[in-house]
Every structure is written in C-alpha cells, then in structure tokens.
Amino acid sequence: MARQFTSGGQTCPSRPCLNVSPGVALVDERISITVSSLRPLQRVTVQAWVEERKAVFSSCGYFVADQHGQVDISQLASLGGTYKGVDSMGLFWSLKPVPGASMKTRIITSDVTTPLVFKLSVIDDHIPFDDLQLPTTVVLATGVVKRWYKHSAVRKIVVREGSLRGALFLPAGVGPFPGVLDMFGSTGGLVEFRAALLASQGFASFALGYFGYDDLPKTLADLDLDYFLDAVDWLASHPNVQPGGIGVVGTSKGGELAFVLGMSCDKVKAVVNISGSPIFSFADLKKSGKSHVKALEMDFSKLDYSDEGITTRNSFQYDTSTFIPVWKKNAAVLYLCGEEDGTWNTQHAKTFKDSFPAEKRDNIELVIYPRTGHLIEPPYMPLCRTSYHRVLDMVLVWGGQPEAHAAAQEDAWKRILHFLHKHLPQEHHTSSRL
C-alpha cells in the first residue's frame, strides 16, 4: 500500500495540503485545485480517481511547485501524465480506464441522485500512470470532490402517464419553466444525466425512454411517432412548463427523432441534434401502426474493422431525398457534430444544411467540431472513443481525440444552453450553483 503522509487536510500549514474549491459542484462547473506547503520546485504528481458501477477511471498531471512551494493547476502547466498544458479541468477530461481495465468502457451515471465522487491525491515526484498504484509511491495529501448532475434543489418525478415512461426534472421555484424533451440513442433504456443537468440550469426537462425500458417496445422497429407526439403534448401542457412551445434535445438516434418532431409538431420551437444523422436509420418509424418515415438500413458489407472495433461511418448511403425535412414547421435548429465521428460521415451535415429552403436557411446553426467523436457529452467528462453497443452486439468506434473532444464538449454545452434560452419562452430564472 502506498505510504501516506497526510490526508484531506484543509488546515495543514507545515505539511503538504490539497485544497479544492468548490468541493461540491455541478459537473459543468470549473473548480480550483491547489497544493501548498511543498518544497520549492518540488516535483509532484496530482492524480484523480473515480469509480462508477464497474467503470474505474484515473488521470494524472505532472507539476513542479513554484518558489513558494505551491501548485495551482489553473496556472501551472502539467508537464506530462494524461494531459499536458494549463487547464484547471485537465484531470477530469483526461480520465481513462485504469491499467488492466477494458478501454472499451464509459463513465455514465445511472443514478443522478448521487454524485460522482473523485478522489484526488498528491504524490511525490513524477510517477508514470501505470505505476501510480504501486506501494512505493509516497502520497503527500488527499482530497475528495463531489460532482453532481442534479442540483440539490431539483425535483425528480418518475413519469408513468398513459404509455409515457421517463423522468421529469423540475428546477427550484414555482415556475413555470422553459420545457425540454431529452432523448438518447439506439442503446435504449432511460438516460437521465443530461435532463438532470438541464434542470439544474433552469429547464423543466423530461428524460424520455422510448425502447428497451420498463414496458416499452423492445426494438427500434416497434417505434411509433404517436408516442413521441404524446410526450410533446404532455410536456408542453404541464403546469410547470412555460406555455408557448418546448425544445427537444437528442443524441444520436435521439437526434434523428428530434428532427422528426421538429418537422411534425408546431409545439416544438427549438431542436438540438447532437451527433444524430440527418436521415432516419435502422428501421422505419411508424405512425398509428403504419410506416411513416422510411429508414435507411445499414449496409453491413461496408463496415470497417480495426483493433479498436467497428466503424459504421460508410455503411449508410445518403442523398438529399432521404434527409429528414426538419424545416417544415419553422423550428430553430442547432446541429452539433464531430468531424471524426466513427458512426456516420458528418460531412453530410453540410449537404443537409444546404438542402434547407433558402428562406429557412437562417433557422439552422451547424457546428462540426474538429478531431471530435460521436459522444459529445456535458463538459469535462472524458472521451469515450470506443465501447460495446448492446443492441448491435458489436464494439463501435465512436471516434475523437481527448483534448479536442473536451474543448468541443465545453463549447457545445454553452451553445446548447444559449440556444434553448434564446428560442424557448422564458419567465423564471434560477441559480445553478450548488
């Protein structure tokens, strides 16, 4: 076991001391990490460690204390480790699976009512990442950071209204609040973390399950547009939601569905598609049991195989006739894509934007981030470059490079919040600080 000199101490004038501010924060909030009472020019490694279900991730940065024996991660450059340069959040976005663990995994919060708990350690000298857990390391100071997707004042309400299944997150206060319908992709289930974070930023956010959850359909082939239209109607008419229309945010398959709702429903005023293709994929979308939106099927002969996994980037054939005409109902559109998305060729997004009628082209904002992959998540979370897709039963390469992907996530989140505030009815404002 590593030798440890001091633990946690916020008041430790004569021994190395690790200070984190704030020690409890939302995941989209930057924090300050400083170390004091080191020797002048002492070499140290600062390590972060987090466990979420079976996923165990770690990161580290190499620092040299200043003449006063201090390290301020927001001011001093990391000289090595899992990231280099000056970045107060580098220890978070550069997290990666610990040695011996599968690289094909992802930190995804299954319970937003509990925080992600990050353990921080200051270790003497510059220690290689693979050696950080060896018993010979000397731990000088430790600390803990708790990072939440859900603000403590946000209320979570389990939704079982008719056939609808999901969770509604309401900000503090009496409302009404701007409403947002939130959906994720083709792995199914119910994903709540972004809806909880949106509520923490003042939106009444409905995380909608649509297959592979509770008593919902088991496959994408069984989806019916009526279910999604019911979800829009339910949220738009909710007493805690500001009248006048809602927004829809979707990732991957959820982004395709967001486009379909944007073209189908006047109540949808703002659409955010994150990494969803401009066509409908896998299986036709029904309406009242009959085929309504034709889907492009994957051409399995055009899958690309590598040691990392499978890339589906070239397995769909696009043309303008297959695009989802989201412009039909005049919803504002924010389209966020990664240039290195391994699931589809995001250059088609440019053709999609150009296919908008000239008089509606100002309705869409397209951003294609360089060196960025498919899974564009809230800021400061690590890149998931490859993972197992349980529905397709294959390991998919999502793509992206850690530093560029991190920058994209931070920018994307700011754009999403600004876009929703701009295009949705507003009345109530809340503080997002814990």
Short mmCIF file of C-alpha atoms in Angstrom, two decimals, residues 159 161 163-166 168 179-183 206-210 224-238 241 246-248 261 265 267-268:
data_model
loop_
_atom_site.label_atom_id
_atom_site.label_comp_id
_atom_site.label_asym_id
_atom_site.label_seq_id
_atom_site.Cartn_x
_atom_site.Cartn_y
_atom_site.Cartn_z
CA VAL A 159 -43.31 9.60 -15.20
CA GLU A 161 -48.56 8.80 -17.74
CA SER A 163 -47.91 4.89 -22.23
CA LEU A 164 -45.22 7.51 -21.44
CA ARG A 165 -42.20 6.39 -19.42
CA GLY A 166 -39.38 8.56 -18.17
CA LEU A 168 -39.29 14.79 -15.25
CA GLY A 179 -39.60 22.89 -21.22
CA VAL A 180 -37.15 20.48 -22.86
CA LEU A 181 -37.72 16.90 -24.04
CA ASP A 182 -34.45 14.93 -23.78
CA MET A 183 -33.63 11.68 -25.62
CA PHE A 206 -38.25 15.37 -19.43
CA ALA A 207 -35.90 12.39 -19.92
CA LEU A 208 -37.94 10.18 -22.23
CA GLY A 209 -37.44 6.45 -22.54
CA TYR A 210 -38.66 5.05 -25.85
CA ASP A 224 -44.41 4.79 -33.27
CA LEU A 225 -44.40 8.56 -33.79
CA ASP A 226 -47.64 8.89 -31.82
CA TYR A 227 -45.71 8.03 -28.64
CA PHE A 228 -43.31 10.94 -29.18
CA LEU A 229 -46.10 13.35 -30.12
CA ASP A 230 -47.86 12.37 -26.89
CA ALA A 231 -44.67 13.19 -25.00
CA VAL A 232 -44.52 16.64 -26.61
CA ASP A 233 -48.18 17.31 -25.81
CA TRP A 234 -47.77 16.13 -22.21
CA LEU A 235 -44.70 18.26 -21.53
CA ALA A 236 -45.99 21.35 -23.37
CA SER A 237 -49.20 21.30 -21.33
CA HIS A 238 -47.56 20.58 -17.97
CA VAL A 241 -43.78 24.35 -18.18
CA ILE A 246 -40.86 23.39 -25.95
CA GLY A 247 -37.40 22.33 -27.06
CA VAL A 248 -36.19 18.85 -27.98
CA LEU A 261 -40.51 16.03 -34.06
CA CYS A 265 -45.19 19.39 -34.43
CA LYS A 267 -45.26 22.92 -30.37
CA VAL A 268 -41.57 22.17 -30.93
#
